C-alpha cells in the first residue's frame, strides 16, 4: 500500500518591509484580485498596524511588519495564491523585500507502523544512538540542497512525525530565494520574476522530493 | 545537521516547535490557551488543576511579542485533496456550458478539450467566463476533520492586475535583451 495523503498545502512567504493595514480583504477586492463576495465573506482575525490576518475557505493571509504569508490548503487554489501574490506585488511593486520562499507542505499516513519507523530510522539510524540514549526518537530532520539554477538561495526538505496522528509524517519543502540584505532591500521585482518564471519548477521539484522521501526505508 | 533557523522563509504550520520572533513555543503536544486581554498570557501546560486553573507550566507573554501564526494543522473547514488538476482556457461559451481547452496541471496527461457545465462556475466568476480567459480546475475530495470525505470540484478563474506601465517596460527591456542575445 502507498502512503495516504492527508494534507496538502502551499505557502508563499516574503520577507521585507510591509504595512499590515494595507492588506485587507476589501483592498484585494478593490484591485480586482478577489471577488467582492470573497472579501465580504472573509473571516478577519485581526487588522492592526502590527499584524493583519484573515482567511477564506481556500486560503489565508497574514502580514506583519517584516513578513508576508499567503497559504492555501486546497490544491486547486495553489495557482490562485500564486496569482494573488503576483497581483499583490504588482500593485505594490515598490515594497522592499529581501527574500521569499515557496513552501510545499504535506502530511501523509504511512500504511503500517513498520513502514513509518523504517522511514525515520533509515534517515537517522536508531542504532547510532542506542549506546548513549535510553529511548531515542526522531523529532525532525532537515536536508538542504543548492537550488540548481542561477538564483541565490537553497532548497530544504524537512521531515518530522506528526503529533497525535497515528503513523503521520509531515514533509515540507522550503524553496528559498535570496534577493538582498536588509541594508540594501530590493523592490518587489524579484518576487514577481520568481512567481512568473520559477513557480512551476518549484512546485514540481517539491512534489518530486516529497515522493522520493516517502520511499526511504521502504521495501 | 543544522536545523532550519528563523531567517528561513519556511512557514512552520505543523507545530514543530520552531520559535517565532522572541517567543518560546512549547513542545509538540502541549496545549495552549490564548487569553485576549491587555498583558495577555499564553499558557502552555499538559494539565489543568481540578478547578480549571492552568498548571505550573505557565509562560507569560507581553503585548509586544509577535503573535505566532494561527495553527493550521487542523483547518476548521477540512482540506481539499485534488486527484486531477487542469489549467484551462475558455474556447466558447454556450447557454448552459462552456467549451475549454484543458492542460494537465501535473504535466502527466495529454491536452484535452472539454465541455463544462456552467454549474461548476461560482457566481462571482461568471463575469470572467469569456473566450480566452484562463481558469484552474481541480477535482478530488474534501476531507473534514471527522474523516468524512465528499467528492468536490473547485474551479476558479484567473485574476491578475491589468498590465502596468512598469510591467510593460520590464517586458520590453527583457525582450530587447533576448533579441540582442539571439541575434548577435
Coordinates of C-alpha atoms in Angstrom, one line a residue:
Chain A
X1 CA 0.0 0.0 0.0
X2 CA 1.1 3.5 -0.7
X3 CA 1.0 6.2 2.0
X4 CA -2.2 8.1 2.2
X5 CA -2.1 11.9 1.7
X6 CA -3.9 13.7 4.5
X7 CA -2.9 17.3 4.0
X8 CA -1.5 19.3 1.1
X9 CA -0.7 22.9 1.2
X10 CA 1.4 25.6 -0.4
X11 CA 2.5 28.8 1.1
X12 CA 4.3 31.9 -0.1
X13 CA 6.4 33.8 2.4
X14 CA 8.1 37.1 1.5
X15 CA 10.5 38.8 3.9
X16 CA 10.7 42.6 3.7
X17 CA 9.1 45.7 5.0
X18 CA 5.2 45.8 5.0
X19 CA 2.4 47.9 6.3
X20 CA -0.1 45.3 7.5
X21 CA -3.0 47.8 7.4
X22 CA -2.9 47.7 3.6
X23 CA -3.6 44.0 3.1
X24 CA -7.3 43.9 3.9
X25 CA -9.9 41.9 2.0
X26 CA -11.5 45.0 0.6
X27 CA -8.2 46.2 -0.8
X28 CA -7.9 42.9 -2.7
X29 CA -11.4 43.2 -4.0
X30 CA -10.9 46.9 -5.0
X31 CA -7.9 45.8 -7.0
X32 CA -9.9 43.1 -8.7
X33 CA -7.7 40.4 -7.3
X34 CA -10.5 38.6 -5.5
X35 CA -14.3 38.9 -6.0
X36 CA -16.1 41.2 -3.7
X37 CA -18.2 38.3 -2.4
X38 CA -15.0 36.6 -1.2
X39 CA -13.9 39.8 0.5
X40 CA -17.2 40.1 2.2
X41 CA -17.1 36.6 3.5
X42 CA -13.5 36.7 4.7
X43 CA -13.0 35.7 8.3
X44 CA -10.9 38.5 9.8
X45 CA -8.9 37.5 12.8
X46 CA -7.1 40.9 13.2
X47 CA -6.4 44.0 11.3
X48 CA -3.8 46.1 13.1
X49 CA -0.8 48.2 12.3
X50 CA 1.4 45.3 13.5
X51 CA -0.4 42.4 12.0
X52 CA -3.2 41.6 9.7
X53 CA -4.7 38.1 9.5
X54 CA -7.7 36.9 7.6
X55 CA -8.8 33.7 5.8
X56 CA -11.2 32.4 3.3
X57 CA -12.3 28.8 2.7
X58 CA -9.4 28.3 0.3
X59 CA -6.5 30.4 1.6
X60 CA -5.3 32.6 4.4
X61 CA -3.2 35.7 4.6
X62 CA -1.0 37.0 7.4
X63 CA 1.1 40.1 7.1
X64 CA 3.4 41.6 9.8
X65 CA 5.9 44.4 9.5
X66 CA 8.5 42.1 8.2
X67 CA 6.7 39.1 6.8
X68 CA 4.0 38.4 4.2
X69 CA 2.4 34.9 4.2
X70 CA -0.2 33.5 1.9
X71 CA -1.2 29.9 2.3
X72 CA -3.6 27.6 0.5
X73 CA -4.8 24.2 1.7
X74 CA -6.9 23.5 -1.4
X75 CA -4.8 22.0 -4.3
X76 CA -6.9 23.7 -6.9
X77 CA -6.1 27.0 -5.2
X78 CA -2.3 26.7 -5.4
X79 CA -2.2 28.7 -8.6
X80 CA -4.8 31.1 -7.2
X81 CA -2.5 32.1 -4.4
X82 CA 0.4 32.4 -6.8
X83 CA -1.8 34.9 -8.8
X84 CA -2.8 36.6 -5.5
X85 CA 0.8 37.1 -4.6
X86 CA 1.7 38.2 -8.1
X87 CA -1.2 40.7 -8.0
X88 CA -0.2 42.0 -4.6
X89 CA 3.4 42.7 -5.5
X90 CA 2.5 44.0 -8.9
X91 CA 0.2 46.5 -7.3
X92 CA 2.7 47.3 -4.5
X93 CA 5.8 47.0 -6.6
X94 CA 7.8 49.4 -4.5
X95 CA 7.6 47.1 -1.5
X96 CA 11.1 46.5 -0.1
X97 CA 11.9 42.8 0.0
X98 CA 14.9 40.7 0.9
X99 CA 13.9 37.1 0.3
X100 CA 11.0 34.8 -0.4
X101 CA 10.1 31.2 0.0
X102 CA 7.7 28.9 -1.9
X103 CA 6.8 26.1 0.6
X104 CA 5.2 22.8 -0.2
X105 CA 3.7 21.2 2.9
X106 CA 2.2 17.7 3.1
X107 CA 1.1 15.2 5.7
X108 CA 1.0 11.5 4.9
X109 CA -0.2 8.5 6.8
X110 CA 2.2 5.6 6.4
X111 CA 0.3 2.3 5.8
X112 CA 2.0 0.4 8.7
X113 CA 3.9 1.2 11.8
X114 CA 6.8 -0.7 10.4
X115 CA 7.0 1.4 7.3
X116 CA 6.6 4.6 9.4
X117 CA 9.5 3.6 11.6
X118 CA 11.6 2.4 8.7
X119 CA 11.3 5.9 7.1
X120 CA 12.6 7.6 10.2
X121 CA 15.3 5.1 11.2
X122 CA 16.7 4.9 7.7
X123 CA 17.3 8.6 7.6
X124 CA 18.7 8.7 11.1
X125 CA 19.6 5.2 12.2
X126 CA 18.5 4.5 15.8
X127 CA 21.4 2.2 16.3
X128 CA 23.7 5.2 16.3
X129 CA 22.1 6.5 19.5
X130 CA 21.3 3.3 21.4
X131 CA 24.6 3.3 23.3
X132 CA 24.0 6.8 24.7
X133 CA 20.3 7.2 24.9
X134 CA 17.6 5.3 26.6
X135 CA 14.8 5.8 24.1
X136 CA 15.9 7.9 21.1
X137 CA 13.1 9.3 19.0
X138 CA 13.4 11.3 15.8
X139 CA 11.6 14.7 16.1
X140 CA 12.7 16.4 12.9
X141 CA 15.4 16.3 10.2
X142 CA 16.3 18.9 7.6
X143 CA 18.2 18.3 4.5
X144 CA 19.5 21.2 2.4
X145 CA 20.4 21.3 -1.3
X146 CA 21.6 24.0 -3.7
X147 CA 19.0 25.5 -5.9
X148 CA 20.4 24.2 -9.1
X149 CA 19.6 27.4 -11.1
X150 CA 21.1 30.8 -11.2
X151 CA 19.1 32.2 -8.4
X152 CA 20.7 32.7 -5.0
X153 CA 19.1 30.6 -2.3
X154 CA 18.7 27.0 -1.3
X155 CA 16.1 24.2 -1.1
X156 CA 15.4 22.5 2.2
X157 CA 13.4 19.3 2.9
X158 CA 12.1 18.8 6.5
X159 CA 10.6 15.6 7.8
X160 CA 9.1 15.1 11.1
X161 CA 6.4 12.8 12.7
X162 CA 3.1 14.4 13.3
X163 CA 2.0 14.6 16.9
X164 CA -1.3 12.8 17.7
X165 CA -1.6 11.5 14.1
X166 CA -1.0 7.7 14.0
X167 CA 1.8 6.9 11.6
X168 CA 1.7 10.5 10.4
X169 CA 4.7 12.1 8.8
X170 CA 5.0 15.7 7.7
X171 CA 7.2 16.5 4.8
X172 CA 7.8 20.2 3.9
X173 CA 9.9 21.6 1.1
X174 CA 11.2 25.2 1.5
X175 CA 12.3 26.7 -1.8
X176 CA 14.2 29.8 -0.6
X177 CA 15.2 32.7 -2.8
X178 CA 17.6 35.3 -1.5
X179 CA 17.3 38.7 -3.1
X180 CA 19.1 41.3 -1.0
X181 CA 20.4 42.1 2.5
X182 CA 18.3 44.1 5.0
X183 CA 20.6 47.0 4.4
X184 CA 20.0 47.0 0.6
X185 CA 16.5 45.8 0.1
X186 CA 15.3 45.3 -3.4
X187 CA 11.9 46.3 -4.7
X188 CA 9.3 43.6 -5.4
X189 CA 10.5 42.9 -8.9
X190 CA 12.4 39.7 -7.9
X191 CA 9.2 38.4 -6.3
X192 CA 7.3 39.0 -9.5
X193 CA 10.0 37.3 -11.5
X194 CA 10.1 34.2 -9.3
X195 CA 6.3 33.8 -9.2
X196 CA 6.2 34.2 -13.0
X197 CA 9.2 32.2 -14.1
X198 CA 10.1 29.7 -11.2
X199 CA 6.7 28.7 -9.7
X200 CA 6.0 25.6 -11.8
X201 CA 9.6 24.3 -11.4
X202 CA 9.4 25.0 -7.6
X203 CA 6.2 23.0 -7.2
X204 CA 7.2 20.2 -9.5
X205 CA 10.6 19.8 -7.7
X206 CA 9.0 19.9 -4.3
X207 CA 6.5 17.2 -5.2
X208 CA 9.3 15.0 -6.6
X209 CA 11.3 15.4 -3.4
X210 CA 8.3 14.6 -1.3
X211 CA 7.5 11.4 -3.3
X212 CA 11.1 10.4 -3.0
X213 CA 11.1 10.9 0.7
X214 CA 8.2 8.6 1.1
X215 CA 10.2 5.8 -0.5
X216 CA 13.0 6.0 2.0
X217 CA 13.4 2.8 4.0
X218 CA 10.5 1.1 2.2
X219 CA 10.9 -2.3 0.7
Chain B
X1 CA 23.0 18.5 10.7
X2 CA 21.7 22.1 11.1
X3 CA 18.0 22.7 11.7
X4 CA 16.1 25.5 9.9
X5 CA 16.5 28.9 11.6
X6 CA 14.2 31.8 11.9
X7 CA 15.9 33.6 9.0
X8 CA 14.4 31.0 6.6
X9 CA 11.2 31.5 4.7
X10 CA 9.8 28.2 5.8
X11 CA 6.3 28.7 7.3
X12 CA 6.1 26.2 10.2
X13 CA 2.5 25.1 10.0
X14 CA 2.9 21.8 11.8
X15 CA 3.8 22.8 15.3
X16 CA 7.3 21.6 15.2
X17 CA 8.4 23.9 17.9
X18 CA 10.3 26.3 15.7
X19 CA 10.2 29.6 17.6
X20 CA 8.6 32.7 16.2
X21 CA 10.2 36.1 16.9
X22 CA 11.0 36.4 20.6
X23 CA 8.6 33.7 21.8
X24 CA 9.2 30.3 23.3
X25 CA 7.0 27.7 21.8
X26 CA 6.1 24.7 23.9
X27 CA 7.0 21.3 22.6
X28 CA 4.7 19.4 20.4
X29 CA 1.7 18.1 22.2
X30 CA 1.4 20.9 24.8
X31 CA -1.9 22.7 24.7
X32 CA -2.1 26.4 24.7
X33 CA -4.8 28.9 25.5
X34 CA -4.7 32.5 24.5
X35 CA -6.4 35.0 26.7
X36 CA -7.2 38.1 24.7
X37 CA -6.6 40.8 27.3
X38 CA -4.0 43.6 27.8
X39 CA -0.9 41.9 29.1
X40 CA -2.3 38.7 27.7
X41 CA -0.8 35.5 28.8
X42 CA -0.3 32.3 26.9
X43 CA -0.4 29.2 28.9
X44 CA 1.4 26.1 27.9
X45 CA 0.9 23.0 30.0
X46 CA -0.1 19.5 29.8
X47 CA -2.7 19.6 32.6
X48 CA -5.1 21.8 34.4
X49 CA -5.9 21.8 38.1
X50 CA -9.2 20.4 39.1
X51 CA -10.7 23.9 39.4
X52 CA -9.6 24.7 35.8
X53 CA -6.6 26.8 36.7
X54 CA -3.6 26.3 34.5
X55 CA -0.8 24.1 35.7
X56 CA 2.6 25.4 36.9
X57 CA 3.9 25.4 33.4
X58 CA 2.8 29.0 32.7
X59 CA 4.5 31.2 30.2
X60 CA 3.7 34.9 30.2
X61 CA 4.0 37.0 27.1
X62 CA 3.7 40.8 26.8
X63 CA 1.7 42.6 24.2
X64 CA 4.9 43.4 22.3
X65 CA 5.6 39.8 21.4
X66 CA 4.8 38.8 17.9
X67 CA 1.8 36.6 17.7
X68 CA 2.6 33.2 16.3
X69 CA 0.8 32.3 13.1
X70 CA -2.6 30.6 13.6
X71 CA -2.4 26.8 13.9
X72 CA -3.4 25.4 10.6
X73 CA -2.7 21.8 11.2
X74 CA -6.4 21.1 11.6
X75 CA -8.3 23.6 9.4
X76 CA -11.8 24.1 10.7
X77 CA -13.2 23.5 7.2
X78 CA -11.2 20.4 6.4
X79 CA -8.9 20.0 3.5
X80 CA -9.2 19.5 -0.2
X81 CA -7.1 16.8 -1.9
X82 CA -7.0 17.1 -5.6
X83 CA -6.8 13.9 -7.7
X84 CA -6.9 15.7 -11.1
X85 CA -6.0 19.3 -11.9
X86 CA -6.1 21.3 -15.1
X87 CA -5.3 24.8 -16.3
X88 CA -7.9 25.7 -18.9
X89 CA -8.7 28.3 -21.5
X90 CA -12.3 29.1 -22.4
X91 CA -12.9 28.5 -26.1
X92 CA -16.6 29.0 -26.4
X93 CA -19.4 29.9 -24.1
X94 CA -22.8 28.2 -24.6
X95 CA -26.1 28.6 -22.8
X96 CA -25.6 26.1 -20.0
X97 CA -22.0 25.2 -20.6
X98 CA -18.7 26.3 -22.0
X99 CA -16.0 24.6 -24.0
X100 CA -12.5 24.8 -22.8
X101 CA -9.0 23.5 -23.7
X102 CA -7.5 21.8 -20.7
X103 CA -3.9 21.3 -19.9
X104 CA -3.0 18.7 -17.2
X105 CA -1.5 20.8 -14.4
X106 CA 0.7 18.0 -13.4
X107 CA 2.0 17.6 -16.9
X108 CA 1.3 13.9 -17.0
X109 CA -1.7 13.7 -19.3
X110 CA -2.5 15.0 -22.8
X111 CA -4.2 18.2 -23.6
X112 CA -8.0 17.9 -23.8
X113 CA -11.0 19.8 -24.9
X114 CA -14.0 19.5 -22.7
X115 CA -17.5 20.9 -22.3
X116 CA -18.0 22.0 -18.7
X117 CA -21.3 22.8 -17.2
X118 CA -21.8 26.4 -16.1
X119 CA -23.0 25.0 -12.7
X120 CA -19.3 24.3 -12.0
X121 CA -18.6 28.0 -12.0
X122 CA -19.0 30.2 -8.9
X123 CA -21.4 33.1 -9.3
X124 CA -18.7 35.6 -8.7
X125 CA -16.6 34.2 -11.5
X126 CA -19.4 34.2 -14.1
X127 CA -18.4 37.7 -15.5
X128 CA -14.9 36.3 -16.1
X129 CA -16.2 33.4 -18.2
X130 CA -15.4 34.7 -21.7
X131 CA -13.4 33.2 -24.6
X132 CA -9.7 33.4 -23.9
X133 CA -10.0 33.6 -20.1
X134 CA -7.9 31.3 -18.0
X135 CA -9.1 29.1 -15.2
X136 CA -7.9 26.5 -12.8
X137 CA -9.9 23.3 -12.2
X138 CA -9.3 20.6 -9.6
X139 CA -11.4 17.5 -9.0
X140 CA -10.9 15.4 -5.9
X141 CA -12.4 15.1 -2.5
X142 CA -12.8 17.1 0.6
X143 CA -11.9 15.5 4.0
X144 CA -13.3 17.0 7.1
X145 CA -11.6 16.8 10.5
X146 CA -14.0 14.0 11.3
X147 CA -12.6 12.0 8.4
X148 CA -15.8 12.3 6.3
X149 CA -15.0 12.5 2.7
X150 CA -17.0 14.1 -0.1
X151 CA -16.3 14.4 -3.8
X152 CA -15.5 18.0 -4.7
X153 CA -14.7 20.2 -7.6
X154 CA -13.0 23.6 -7.4
X155 CA -13.0 25.9 -10.5
X156 CA -11.5 29.4 -10.2
X157 CA -10.9 31.9 -12.9
X158 CA -7.6 33.7 -13.0
X159 CA -7.5 37.3 -11.7
X160 CA -4.4 39.4 -12.3
X161 CA -4.0 43.2 -12.2
X162 CA -4.0 44.9 -15.6
X163 CA -0.6 45.4 -17.0
X164 CA 1.1 48.5 -15.6
X165 CA 3.4 50.7 -17.5
X166 CA 6.2 49.3 -15.3
X167 CA 5.3 45.8 -16.3
X168 CA 5.3 46.7 -20.0
X169 CA 8.6 48.5 -19.7
X170 CA 10.1 45.5 -17.9
X171 CA 8.9 43.1 -20.6
X172 CA 10.1 45.4 -23.4
X173 CA 13.5 45.5 -21.7
X174 CA 13.7 41.8 -21.3
X175 CA 12.6 41.3 -24.9
X176 CA 15.4 43.6 -26.1
X177 CA 17.9 41.6 -24.1
X178 CA 16.7 38.3 -25.6
X179 CA 16.7 39.8 -29.1
X180 CA 20.2 41.0 -28.6
X181 CA 21.3 37.6 -27.3
X182 CA 19.8 35.6 -30.2
X183 CA 20.6 38.0 -33.0
X184 CA 24.3 38.5 -32.0

